Short mmCIF file of C-alpha atoms (C1' of nucleotides) in Angstrom, two decimals:
data_model
loop_
_atom_site.label_atom_id
_atom_site.label_comp_id
_atom_site.label_asym_id
_atom_site.label_seq_id
_atom_site.Cartn_x
_atom_site.Cartn_y
_atom_site.Cartn_z
CA MET A 48 -71.05 -176.17 126.50
CA PRO A 49 -72.01 -177.13 123.12
CA VAL A 50 -71.62 -174.76 120.43
CA VAL A 51 -73.83 -176.12 118.36
CA ARG A 52 -76.66 -175.63 120.67
CA GLN A 53 -75.59 -171.96 121.36
CA SER A 54 -76.02 -171.21 117.56
CA LYS A 55 -79.76 -172.06 117.84
CA ALA A 56 -80.45 -169.04 119.54
CA VAL A 57 -78.26 -166.67 117.44
CA ASN A 58 -79.25 -167.59 114.24
CA GLU A 59 -81.73 -166.89 111.98
CA PRO A 60 -84.36 -169.70 112.22
CA PRO A 61 -84.14 -171.23 108.70
CA ALA A 62 -86.61 -170.84 106.38
CA GLN A 63 -89.94 -172.60 106.52
CA ASN A 64 -90.94 -172.70 102.60
CA THR A 65 -92.05 -176.26 102.48
CA LYS A 66 -94.32 -176.86 105.76
CA SER A 67 -93.00 -179.27 108.16
CA PRO A 68 -95.02 -181.98 109.57
CA PHE A 69 -93.07 -180.13 113.20
CA PRO A 70 -95.15 -176.87 113.05
CA ASP A 71 -93.75 -173.73 116.01
CA ALA A 72 -95.62 -172.55 118.02
CA ALA A 73 -97.33 -169.56 116.36
CA GLN A 74 -98.20 -171.82 113.43
CA ARG A 75 -100.16 -174.34 115.51
CA LYS A 76 -102.08 -170.96 116.85
CA ALA A 77 -102.79 -169.97 112.76
CA ALA A 78 -104.12 -173.43 112.48
CA ARG A 79 -106.33 -173.67 115.37
CA GLU A 80 -107.49 -170.18 114.59
CA ALA A 81 -108.28 -171.64 111.02
CA LYS A 82 -109.97 -174.14 112.33
CA ARG A 83 -111.92 -171.60 114.72
CA GLU A 84 -113.07 -169.64 111.89
CA ALA A 85 -114.12 -173.06 109.54
CA VAL A 86 -116.79 -173.68 112.35
CA LEU A 87 -118.05 -170.38 112.36
CA LEU A 88 -118.73 -170.13 108.54
CA ALA A 89 -119.84 -173.71 107.91
CA ALA A 90 -122.33 -172.59 111.24
CA VAL A 91 -123.27 -169.32 109.97
CA ARG A 92 -124.13 -170.78 106.49
CA MET A 93 -126.48 -173.72 107.59
CA PHE A 94 -128.16 -170.99 110.51
CA ASN A 95 -128.65 -168.85 107.49
CA GLU A 96 -130.15 -171.48 105.55
CA ARG A 97 -132.25 -173.18 107.74
CA GLY A 98 -132.37 -170.90 110.90
CA PHE A 99 -130.90 -171.14 114.01
CA HIS A 100 -133.08 -173.57 115.92
CA ALA A 101 -133.52 -175.84 113.05
CA THR A 102 -130.05 -176.20 112.74
CA SER A 103 -128.03 -178.60 115.66
CA LEU A 104 -124.17 -178.59 116.26
CA ASP A 105 -124.38 -182.25 115.47
CA ASP A 106 -125.73 -181.23 111.74
CA VAL A 107 -122.54 -178.59 111.54
CA ALA A 108 -119.77 -180.41 112.86
CA LEU A 109 -121.18 -183.77 110.43
CA SER A 110 -120.15 -181.31 107.76
CA LEU A 111 -117.00 -180.34 108.85
CA GLY A 112 -116.30 -184.74 109.48
CA VAL A 113 -115.95 -183.56 113.23
CA SER A 114 -118.26 -184.65 116.26
CA LYS A 115 -119.74 -182.41 118.61
CA PRO A 116 -117.63 -182.08 121.06
CA THR A 117 -115.06 -180.62 118.93
CA ILE A 118 -117.48 -177.73 118.52
CA TYR A 119 -118.09 -177.07 122.02
CA HIS A 120 -114.08 -177.54 122.55
CA TYR A 121 -113.63 -174.38 119.98
CA LEU A 122 -116.27 -172.69 120.81
CA GLY A 123 -118.12 -173.27 123.76
CA ASN A 124 -121.95 -173.53 123.37
CA LYS A 125 -124.47 -173.13 120.68
CA ASP A 126 -124.92 -169.50 122.14
CA GLN A 127 -121.48 -168.15 122.19
CA VAL A 128 -121.57 -169.57 118.33
CA LEU A 129 -124.62 -167.62 117.33
CA LEU A 130 -123.04 -164.42 119.31
CA GLU A 131 -119.61 -164.93 117.50
CA CYS A 132 -121.21 -165.08 113.97
CA VAL A 133 -123.15 -161.88 114.86
CA SER A 134 -120.07 -160.08 116.19
CA ILE A 135 -117.99 -161.00 113.73
CA GLY A 136 -121.29 -159.32 110.76
CA LEU A 137 -120.96 -156.70 113.29
CA ALA A 138 -117.21 -155.74 113.29
CA GLN A 139 -117.86 -155.39 109.27
CA LEU A 140 -120.52 -152.81 109.95
CA GLN A 141 -118.54 -151.10 112.10
CA GLN A 142 -115.49 -151.16 109.80
CA ALA A 143 -117.50 -149.64 106.58
CA VAL A 144 -118.66 -146.70 109.69
CA GLU A 145 -114.94 -146.03 109.93
CA GLU A 146 -114.24 -145.71 106.51
CA ALA A 147 -117.00 -143.55 105.62
CA ARG A 148 -116.06 -141.39 108.72
CA ALA A 149 -112.44 -141.21 107.27
CA ARG A 150 -114.10 -139.92 103.72
CA PRO A 151 -113.35 -136.61 102.41
CA GLY A 152 -115.93 -134.68 100.80
CA ALA A 153 -119.41 -133.62 101.23
CA GLY A 154 -122.41 -135.28 103.65
CA ILE A 155 -124.16 -137.16 101.23
CA ASP A 156 -121.17 -138.47 99.65
CA ARG A 157 -119.97 -139.69 102.87
CA LEU A 158 -123.41 -141.27 103.62
CA ARG A 159 -123.74 -142.90 100.32
CA TYR A 160 -120.16 -144.94 100.34
CA PHE A 161 -121.49 -145.55 104.07
CA LEU A 162 -124.77 -147.24 102.50
CA GLU A 163 -123.46 -149.30 99.72
CA ARG A 164 -120.66 -150.73 102.06
CA TYR A 165 -123.86 -151.70 104.69
CA ALA A 166 -125.95 -152.96 102.09
CA GLN A 167 -123.13 -155.29 100.57
CA VAL A 168 -122.48 -157.00 104.24
CA ASN A 169 -125.54 -157.58 104.42
CA MET A 170 -125.82 -159.78 101.36
CA ASP A 171 -122.39 -161.80 102.72
CA ASP A 172 -123.05 -164.71 105.29
CA PHE A 173 -121.99 -163.31 108.40
CA GLY A 174 -124.28 -159.85 107.42
CA ARG A 175 -127.23 -162.19 106.85
CA CYS A 176 -126.54 -163.25 110.34
CA VAL A 177 -126.99 -160.36 111.86
CA ILE A 178 -130.21 -159.37 110.31
CA ARG A 179 -131.61 -162.83 110.40
CA THR A 180 -131.12 -163.26 114.21
CA GLY A 181 -133.70 -161.70 116.44
CA GLU A 182 -132.79 -161.00 120.32
CA GLU A 183 -134.75 -163.57 121.53
CA LEU A 184 -132.49 -166.12 119.83
CA LEU A 185 -129.55 -165.11 122.47
CA VAL A 186 -129.52 -165.34 126.22
CA PRO A 187 -130.25 -161.92 128.01
CA ALA A 188 -126.42 -161.27 128.18
CA SER A 189 -125.82 -161.85 124.53
CA ALA A 190 -128.95 -159.79 123.91
CA ALA A 191 -127.59 -157.30 125.54
CA SER A 192 -124.67 -156.35 124.08
CA PHE A 193 -125.88 -157.35 120.46
CA ARG A 194 -128.10 -154.67 121.33
CA ALA A 195 -125.45 -152.03 121.99
CA LYS A 196 -123.41 -152.94 119.06
CA LYS A 197 -126.43 -152.65 116.47
CA ARG A 198 -127.06 -149.54 118.24
CA GLU A 199 -123.81 -147.80 117.69
CA ILE A 200 -124.03 -148.65 113.96
CA ASP A 201 -127.81 -146.97 114.15
CA ASP A 202 -126.41 -144.12 115.58
CA ALA A 203 -123.58 -143.36 112.86
CA LEU A 204 -126.49 -144.01 110.30
CA ARG A 205 -128.35 -140.72 112.81
CA SER A 206 -125.50 -139.28 112.61
CA LEU A 207 -123.88 -139.51 108.74
CA ILE A 208 -127.52 -138.22 108.03
CA ASP A 209 -127.26 -135.04 110.33
CA GLU A 210 -124.04 -134.58 109.18
CA GLY A 211 -125.50 -134.25 105.55
CA VAL A 212 -128.67 -131.96 107.03
CA ALA A 213 -126.57 -129.23 108.75
CA ASP A 214 -123.93 -128.83 105.16
CA GLY A 215 -126.96 -129.09 102.99
CA THR A 216 -126.84 -131.74 100.91
CA ILE A 217 -128.98 -134.45 102.48
CA THR A 218 -132.93 -133.33 102.16
CA ALA A 219 -134.76 -134.93 105.31
CA PRO A 220 -138.02 -133.71 106.97
CA ASP A 221 -137.46 -136.37 109.25
CA PRO A 222 -134.00 -137.90 109.92
CA ARG A 223 -135.10 -140.78 112.64
CA LEU A 224 -137.73 -141.56 110.02
CA LEU A 225 -134.76 -141.59 107.16
CA ALA A 226 -132.52 -143.59 108.91
CA PHE A 227 -135.21 -146.79 109.45
CA THR A 228 -136.13 -146.62 105.65
CA LEU A 229 -132.59 -146.68 104.55
CA ALA A 230 -131.75 -149.52 107.18
CA GLY A 231 -134.82 -151.24 106.28
CA ALA A 232 -134.13 -151.05 102.45
CA LEU A 233 -130.73 -152.04 102.93
CA ASN A 234 -131.19 -155.03 105.27
CA TRP A 235 -133.51 -156.90 102.87
CA PRO A 236 -131.22 -158.29 100.66
CA ALA A 237 -130.33 -160.45 103.49
CA ARG A 238 -133.43 -162.17 102.75
CA TRP A 239 -133.62 -162.09 99.04
CA PHE A 240 -130.22 -161.60 97.61
CA ASP A 241 -129.11 -164.89 95.82
CA PRO A 242 -124.93 -164.32 94.58
CA ALA A 243 -125.68 -166.69 92.09
CA GLY A 244 -128.58 -164.55 90.36
CA PRO A 245 -127.90 -161.80 87.86
CA MET A 246 -126.19 -159.16 90.26
CA THR A 247 -123.56 -158.89 91.83
CA ARG A 248 -123.32 -157.48 95.50
CA GLU A 249 -122.14 -154.39 94.24
CA GLU A 250 -124.79 -153.96 91.72
CA ALA A 251 -127.68 -154.32 93.90
CA ALA A 252 -125.75 -152.13 96.19
CA HIS A 253 -125.34 -148.81 94.18
CA GLY A 254 -128.75 -149.79 92.41
CA MET A 255 -130.57 -149.96 95.77
CA VAL A 256 -128.83 -146.75 97.16
CA ASP A 257 -129.75 -144.87 93.63
CA VAL A 258 -133.13 -145.85 93.90
CA LEU A 259 -133.12 -144.41 97.48
CA LEU A 260 -131.47 -141.37 96.95
CA HIS A 261 -133.49 -139.73 93.88
CA GLY A 262 -136.97 -141.72 94.94
CA PHE A 263 -138.83 -143.15 91.88
CA ALA A 264 -141.48 -140.23 91.42
CA PRO A 265 -139.81 -138.66 88.16
CA ARG A 266 -137.47 -135.67 88.48
CA SER A 267 -139.73 -132.39 88.23
CA MET B 227 -202.63 -181.18 118.19
CA PRO B 228 -201.01 -178.47 120.42
CA VAL B 229 -201.56 -175.67 118.33
CA VAL B 230 -199.09 -173.29 119.92
CA ARG B 231 -196.55 -175.84 118.71
CA GLN B 232 -197.45 -175.69 115.26
CA SER B 233 -196.84 -171.61 115.57
CA LYS B 234 -193.18 -172.38 116.38
CA ALA B 235 -192.68 -173.01 112.85
CA VAL B 236 -194.66 -169.98 111.47
CA ASN B 237 -193.40 -166.91 113.77
CA GLU B 238 -190.00 -164.95 113.42
CA PRO B 239 -188.27 -166.37 116.43
CA PRO B 240 -189.09 -163.85 119.29
CA ALA B 241 -186.01 -160.98 119.35
CA GLN B 242 -183.21 -162.02 121.45
CA ASN B 243 -181.55 -158.41 123.37
CA THR B 244 -180.48 -159.76 125.80
CA LYS B 245 -178.38 -162.85 125.77
CA SER B 246 -180.22 -165.73 127.22
CA PRO B 247 -178.04 -168.48 128.76
CA PHE B 248 -179.39 -170.85 125.87
CA PRO B 249 -177.57 -169.50 122.90
CA ASP B 250 -179.21 -171.02 119.27
CA ALA B 251 -177.02 -172.62 116.38
CA ALA B 252 -176.02 -169.39 114.89
CA GLN B 253 -174.45 -167.72 118.33
CA ARG B 254 -172.62 -171.09 118.70
CA LYS B 255 -170.90 -170.98 115.86
CA ALA B 256 -169.69 -167.38 116.08
CA ALA B 257 -169.05 -167.75 120.21
CA ARG B 258 -166.90 -170.70 118.52
CA GLU B 259 -164.90 -169.07 116.05
CA ALA B 260 -164.28 -165.94 118.35
CA LYS B 261 -162.48 -168.36 120.82
CA ARG B 262 -160.75 -169.28 117.62
CA GLU B 263 -159.32 -165.99 117.02
CA ALA B 264 -158.57 -164.99 120.56
CA VAL B 265 -156.55 -168.56 120.37
CA LEU B 266 -154.95 -166.43 116.84
CA LEU B 267 -154.33 -163.07 118.70
CA ALA B 268 -152.37 -164.73 121.70
CA ALA B 269 -150.48 -166.84 119.55
CA VAL B 270 -149.43 -164.13 117.25
CA ARG B 271 -148.49 -161.76 119.81
CA MET B 272 -146.39 -163.92 121.39
CA PHE B 273 -144.76 -165.43 118.69
CA ASN B 274 -143.50 -161.46 117.62
CA GLU B 275 -142.54 -160.49 121.05
CA ARG B 276 -141.06 -163.92 121.71
CA GLY B 277 -140.40 -165.81 118.35
CA PHE B 278 -141.79 -168.94 117.08
CA HIS B 279 -139.43 -171.49 118.80
CA ALA B 280 -139.22 -170.00 122.19
CA THR B 281 -142.77 -169.72 122.36
CA SER B 282 -144.71 -173.18 123.51
CA LEU B 283 -148.31 -173.70 123.13
CA ASP B 284 -148.62 -174.31 126.99
CA ASP B 285 -147.81 -170.66 127.01
CA VAL B 286 -150.55 -169.21 124.70
CA ALA B 287 -152.72 -171.75 126.65
CA LEU B 288 -151.94 -170.20 129.79
CA SER B 289 -152.36 -166.52 128.63
CA LEU B 290 -155.67 -167.58 128.09
CA GLY B 291 -156.66 -169.47 131.10
CA VAL B 292 -156.79 -173.30 129.17
CA SER B 293 -155.04 -176.06 128.64
CA LYS B 294 -153.57 -177.07 125.88
CA PRO B 295 -155.53 -179.76 124.42
CA THR B 296 -157.94 -176.85 123.68
CA ILE B 297 -155.70 -175.48 121.40
CA TYR B 298 -155.69 -178.91 119.66
CA HIS B 299 -159.20 -178.84 119.44
CA TYR B 300 -159.59 -175.13 117.87
CA LEU B 301 -156.47 -175.35 115.61
CA GLY B 302 -154.86 -178.78 114.91
CA ASN B 303 -151.25 -178.84 115.93
CA LYS B 304 -148.41 -176.20 116.34
CA ASP B 305 -147.78 -175.39 112.14
CA GLN B 306 -151.46 -174.86 111.80
CA VAL B 307 -151.57 -171.76 113.99
CA LEU B 308 -148.54 -170.26 113.01
CA LEU B 309 -149.60 -171.28 108.95
CA GLU B 310 -153.47 -169.49 110.19
CA CYS B 311 -151.41 -166.45 111.49
CA VAL B 312 -149.40 -165.65 108.58
CA SER B 313 -153.06 -166.47 106.09
CA ILE B 314 -154.19 -163.83 108.29
CA GLY B 315 -151.84 -161.65 107.67
CA LEU B 316 -151.07 -162.14 103.66
CA ALA B 317 -155.23 -161.51 103.44
CA GLN B 318 -154.67 -158.21 104.89
CA LEU B 319 -152.20 -157.33 102.71
CA GLN B 320 -154.20 -159.30 99.81
CA GLN B 321 -157.23 -156.62 100.15
CA ALA B 322 -154.82 -153.88 100.02
CA VAL B 323 -153.70 -154.87 96.22
CA GLU B 324 -157.13 -155.19 95.71
CA GLU B 325 -158.11 -151.67 96.95
CA ALA B 326 -155.12 -149.99 95.01
CA ARG B 327 -156.11 -151.90 92.10
CA ALA B 328 -159.79 -150.37 92.17
CA ARG B 329 -158.58 -147.32 92.70
CA PRO B 330 -158.42 -144.36 90.29
CA GLY B 331 -155.53 -142.18 89.33
CA ALA B 332 -152.03 -142.38 87.33
CA GLY B 333 -149.87 -145.38 88.56
CA ILE B 334 -147.84 -143.24 90.84
CA ASP B 335 -150.78 -142.84 93.02
CA ARG B 336 -152.08 -146.43 93.17
CA LEU B 337 -148.89 -147.26 93.94
CA ARG B 338 -148.42 -145.05 96.51
CA TYR B 339 -151.80 -146.09 98.24
CA PHE B 340 -150.80 -149.48 97.73
CA LEU B 341 -147.46 -148.73 99.77
CA GLU B 342 -148.61 -146.80 102.58
CA ARG B 343 -151.47 -149.71 103.18
CA TYR B 344 -148.61 -152.53 102.59
CA ALA B 345 -146.56 -150.56 105.23
CA GLN B 346 -149.75 -149.88 107.64
CA VAL B 347 -150.20 -153.63 107.78
CA ASN B 348 -146.76 -154.67 108.48
CA MET B 349 -147.20 -152.92 111.24
CA ASP B 350 -150.36 -154.81 112.84
CA ASP B 351 -149.99 -158.22 114.38
CA PHE B 352 -150.58 -160.71 111.89
CA GLY B 353 -148.75 -158.58 109.09
CA ARG B 354 -145.67 -158.47 111.24
CA CYS B 355 -145.88 -162.25 112.04
CA VAL B 356 -145.51 -162.60 108.00
CA ILE B 357 -142.85 -161.06 107.86
CA ARG B 358 -141.10 -162.29 110.98
CA THR B 359 -141.81 -165.74 109.53
CA GLY B 360 -138.81 -167.94 107.43
CA GLU B 361 -139.75 -170.21 106.11
CA GLU B 362 -138.05 -172.84 106.94
CA LEU B 363 -140.58 -172.41 110.46
CA LEU B 364 -143.25 -174.33 108.43
CA VAL B 365 -144.11 -177.41 107.70
CA PRO B 366 -142.34 -177.43 103.91
CA ALA B 367 -146.31 -178.31 102.17
CA SER B 368 -147.47 -175.14 104.62
CA ALA B 369 -144.09 -172.95 103.30
CA ALA B 370 -144.88 -173.76 99.23
CA SER B 371 -148.29 -172.29 100.35
CA PHE B 372 -146.90 -169.44 102.15
CA ARG B 373 -144.21 -168.59 99.78
CA ALA B 374 -146.89 -168.34 96.83
CA LYS B 375 -148.99 -165.97 98.43
CA LYS B 376 -146.36 -163.88 99.03
CA ARG B 377 -145.21 -164.31 95.57
CA GLU B 378 -148.63 -162.80 94.67
CA ILE B 379 -148.30 -159.98 96.38
CA ASP B 380 -144.74 -159.17 95.44
CA ASP B 381 -146.20 -159.93 91.85
CA ALA B 382 -148.95 -157.26 92.51
CA LEU B 383 -146.71 -154.82 93.76
CA ARG B 384 -143.90 -155.71 90.37
CA SER B 385 -147.32 -154.67 88.13
CA LEU B 386 -148.26 -151.72 89.84
CA ILE B 387 -144.80 -150.42 88.84
CA ASP B 388 -144.64 -151.38 85.35
CA GLU B 389 -148.20 -149.35 85.06
CA GLY B 390 -146.43 -146.09 86.65
CA VAL B 391 -143.66 -146.42 83.93
CA ALA B 392 -145.95 -147.52 81.22
CA ASP B 393 -147.86 -144.15 81.88
CA GLY B 394 -145.16 -142.58 82.90
CA THR B 395 -145.25 -141.40 86.39
CA ILE B 396 -142.89 -143.44 87.18
CA THR B 397 -138.77 -143.76 86.93
CA ALA B 398 -137.64 -147.11 87.55
CA PRO B 399 -134.16 -147.70 86.07
CA ASP B 400 -134.50 -151.49 86.81
CA PRO B 401 -138.35 -152.27 88.17
CA ARG B 402 -136.74 -155.75 90.01
CA LEU B 403 -134.64 -153.76 92.22
CA LEU B 404 -137.47 -151.02 92.61
CA ALA B 405 -139.83 -153.80 93.76
CA PHE B 406 -137.15 -155.44 96.21
CA THR B 407 -136.33 -151.97 97.58
CA LEU B 408 -139.55 -150.75 98.78
CA ALA B 409 -140.11 -153.78 99.75
CA GLY B 410 -137.40 -153.92 101.92
CA ALA B 411 -138.06 -150.51 103.99
CA LEU B 412 -141.79 -151.20 104.17
CA ASN B 413 -140.91 -154.37 105.78
CA TRP B 414 -138.75 -152.84 108.12
CA PRO B 415 -140.95 -151.25 110.75
CA ALA B 416 -141.98 -155.52 111.23
CA ARG B 417 -138.95 -154.81 113.66
CA TRP B 418 -138.73 -151.34 115.39
CA PHE B 419 -142.11 -149.65 114.97
CA ASP B 420 -143.67 -149.40 118.60
CA PRO B 421 -147.41 -148.66 118.60
CA ALA B 422 -146.45 -146.65 122.62
CA GLY B 423 -144.29 -144.54 120.42
CA PRO B 424 -144.41 -141.00 118.94
CA MET B 425 -145.84 -141.95 115.99
CA THR B 426 -149.21 -143.54 114.50
CA ARG B 427 -148.85 -146.34 111.96
CA GLU B 428 -150.42 -143.59 109.28
CA GLU B 429 -147.65 -141.65 109.86
CA ALA B 430 -145.18 -143.87 109.90
CA ALA B 431 -145.90 -145.35 106.70
CA HIS B 432 -146.73 -141.72 105.13
CA GLY B 433 -143.38 -140.62 105.97
CA MET B 434 -141.59 -143.70 104.65
CA VAL B 435 -143.27 -144.12 101.79
CA ASP B 436 -142.44 -140.05 101.24
CA VAL B 437 -138.83 -140.51 101.66
CA LEU B 438 -139.02 -143.00 98.69
CA LEU B 439 -140.84 -141.41 96.56
CA HIS B 440 -138.62 -138.20 96.80
CA GLY B 441 -135.08 -140.10 98.25
CA PHE B 442 -132.73 -137.57 100.28
CA ALA B 443 -131.07 -135.69 97.38
CA PRO B 444 -132.31 -131.99 97.59
CA ARG B 445 -134.38 -131.70 94.77
CA SER B 446 -132.33 -130.04 91.87
"C1'" DA C 118 -184.29 -191.19 128.36
"C1'" DA C 119 -181.41 -192.57 125.59
"C1'" DT C 120 -177.44 -191.41 122.23
"C1'" DG C 121 -174.63 -188.40 121.13
"C1'" DC C 122 -171.61 -184.30 120.15
"C1'" DA C 123 -168.81 -180.73 121.53
"C1'" DA C 124 -165.47 -178.19 125.14
"C1'" DT C 125 -162.31 -179.23 127.82
"C1'" DC C 126 -159.49 -180.72 131.41
"C1'" DT C 127 -155.37 -184.64 133.60
"C1'" DA C 128 -152.03 -187.40 132.65
"C1'" DC C 129 -149.66 -189.30 130.15
"C1'" DT C 130 -145.48 -190.80 125.75
"C1'" DC C 131 -141.79 -189.72 122.90
"C1'" DG C 132 -137.91 -187.78 120.21
"C1'" DC C 133 -134.86 -184.22 119.54
"C1'" DG C 134 -130.97 -181.92 120.75
"C1'" DA C 135 -127.95 -179.37 124.22
"C1'" DG C 136 -124.44 -180.12 126.50
"C1'" DT C 137 -120.98 -183.60 129.78
"C1'" DA C 138 -118.00 -187.39 130.85
"C1'" DG C 139 -114.52 -189.53 130.86
"C1'" DA C 140 -111.25 -192.58 127.60
"C1'" DT C 141 -107.95 -192.32 123.84
"C1'" DT C 142 -104.53 -190.64 120.91
"C1'" DT C 143 -101.44 -186.51 119.03
"C1'" DT C 144 -98.25 -183.03 120.50
"C1'" DT C 145 -94.65 -180.58 122.83
"C1'" DG C 146 -91.97 -178.98 126.03
"C1'" DC C 147 -88.15 -179.83 129.35
"C1'" DG D 53 -87.59 -190.03 127.64
"C1'" DC D 54 -92.10 -188.21 130.67
"C1'" DA D 55 -95.51 -185.60 131.99
"C1'" DA D 56 -98.36 -182.27 130.77
"C1'" DA D 57 -101.74 -180.36 127.58
"C1'" DA D 58 -104.22 -180.21 123.63
"C1'" DA D 59 -107.32 -182.36 119.96
"C1'" DT D 60 -110.79 -185.26 119.13
"C1'" DC D 61 -114.06 -189.71 120.32
"C1'" DT D 62 -117.65 -192.64 122.06
"C1'" DA D 63 -121.42 -192.62 124.20
"C1'" DC D 64 -123.95 -190.89 127.93
"C1'" DT D 65 -127.61 -187.96 130.81
"C1'" DC D 66 -131.77 -184.97 130.87
"C1'" DG D 67 -135.13 -181.47 130.35
"C1'" DC D 68 -138.30 -179.55 126.97
"C1'" DG D 69 -142.09 -179.10 124.39
"C1'" DA D 70 -145.09 -181.71 121.17
"C1'" DG D 71 -148.26 -184.28 120.87
"C1'" DT D 72 -152.47 -188.50 122.09
"C1'" DA D 73 -155.24 -190.77 125.25
"C1'" DG D 74 -159.05 -191.13 127.72
"C1'" DA D 75 -162.12 -189.43 130.83
"C1'" DT D 76 -165.49 -185.97 132.11
"C1'" DT D 77 -169.11 -182.65 131.71
"C1'" DG D 78 -172.59 -180.70 129.37
"C1'" DC D 79 -175.72 -179.12 126.31
"C1'" DA D 80 -178.80 -180.96 121.81
"C1'" DT D 81 -181.19 -183.95 119.34
"C1'" DT D 82 -184.83 -187.49 118.26
#
DNA sequence: AATGCAATCTACTCGCGAGTAGATTTTTGC
DNA sequence: GCAAAAATCTACTCGCGAGTAGATTGCATT
């Protein structure tokens, strides 16, 4: 047996700092994933800017310098592209929920933290897409999954409110209506926020939550 | 000359309480207008429910028991149908502006009145359509007109806030951000409000504005 | 009675864009 | 080296829905 061949199995592979033109399996998988994500990012930006129906997959492909079947290769059909985009946004929101849950402090503090993160996600590409995507755009099966995930976020918001009411740090005559009001205020930046404008996402989120916390009537 | 014929010109026309099968010119015009409005109402409801692109004019026509060219006869093309729908909603909002302006009282009271009316409009067929219609759905010329009218409403909201700040009845570190936050909260019912649900429009509007006035932090 | 206008229909055209077939080239695993 | 799999292209099909042509009917005005 050729000893040299065997040594390949027991030695560490040589460090690959300089990327070789012969990528290994892990690298190839990563490259594929990177392409997939590039397609999603290009798509979500065009969806947000021009609307889902006004964006053809040919447009998306062209903006990436590839042809339409390439998109089908990575993502299936147009519905799946959209579903994937909103799923990414929803995952970001879900993460905000978990961070808020894991937080120490009174109900109002955890709610405040969640609301700011929620607003920030809604000013980003994928979060915007969650807000702007009506259920009528998806095929029924995808729409059901979309609705279910949104429902989870909403329930989490509802429980954060309830906890605050329970520990006396939140005033809410009608928690359900409060949840809708907060969500609406913090969803709306998906339409108006401009990253090139005068405020950062963080400033905008912070300022909006301040308004919601204290209202616009003078403190008595 | 037959006297009876001449008398027609000088006498009042006989009262037409019972509608005759021979309508006069005014009645015909009114009937035409009624049909036009029926088309708009059917269209806006379908647009709100299923989305603009997912609603074909054949669908709208079918729901009224007529054929598609009839819609073209009354309203021109699909863009004009949509533009007309949003214009009706915007006119309702404009009226809310004027009512609020004409109101006596301090800045905060006039703002509050406006906000409630604004929310109520957004829970109605045409107001919903204003919120749900993105500019990308309209042909560029219509989009410009749409944007301009929305801008007017927004400016009016901004001045109401400014007046309240000036007379000391409103607290707003950043009036622009306050305006966006209020608008967002009160636009959102266009998505969630269900007339068949537990609250009336008035109750929902009142409750939301209460939240916005006082915030959810306990009064100090 | 004649002409014209209003209202409505049936039966088309036509373009756009989603989705696919199938060929071609590159990569890779053995 | 070679067969299989991955990546990508060109060049289609096909259905849907916006918009139109042109006929028909009926009422209205003179």
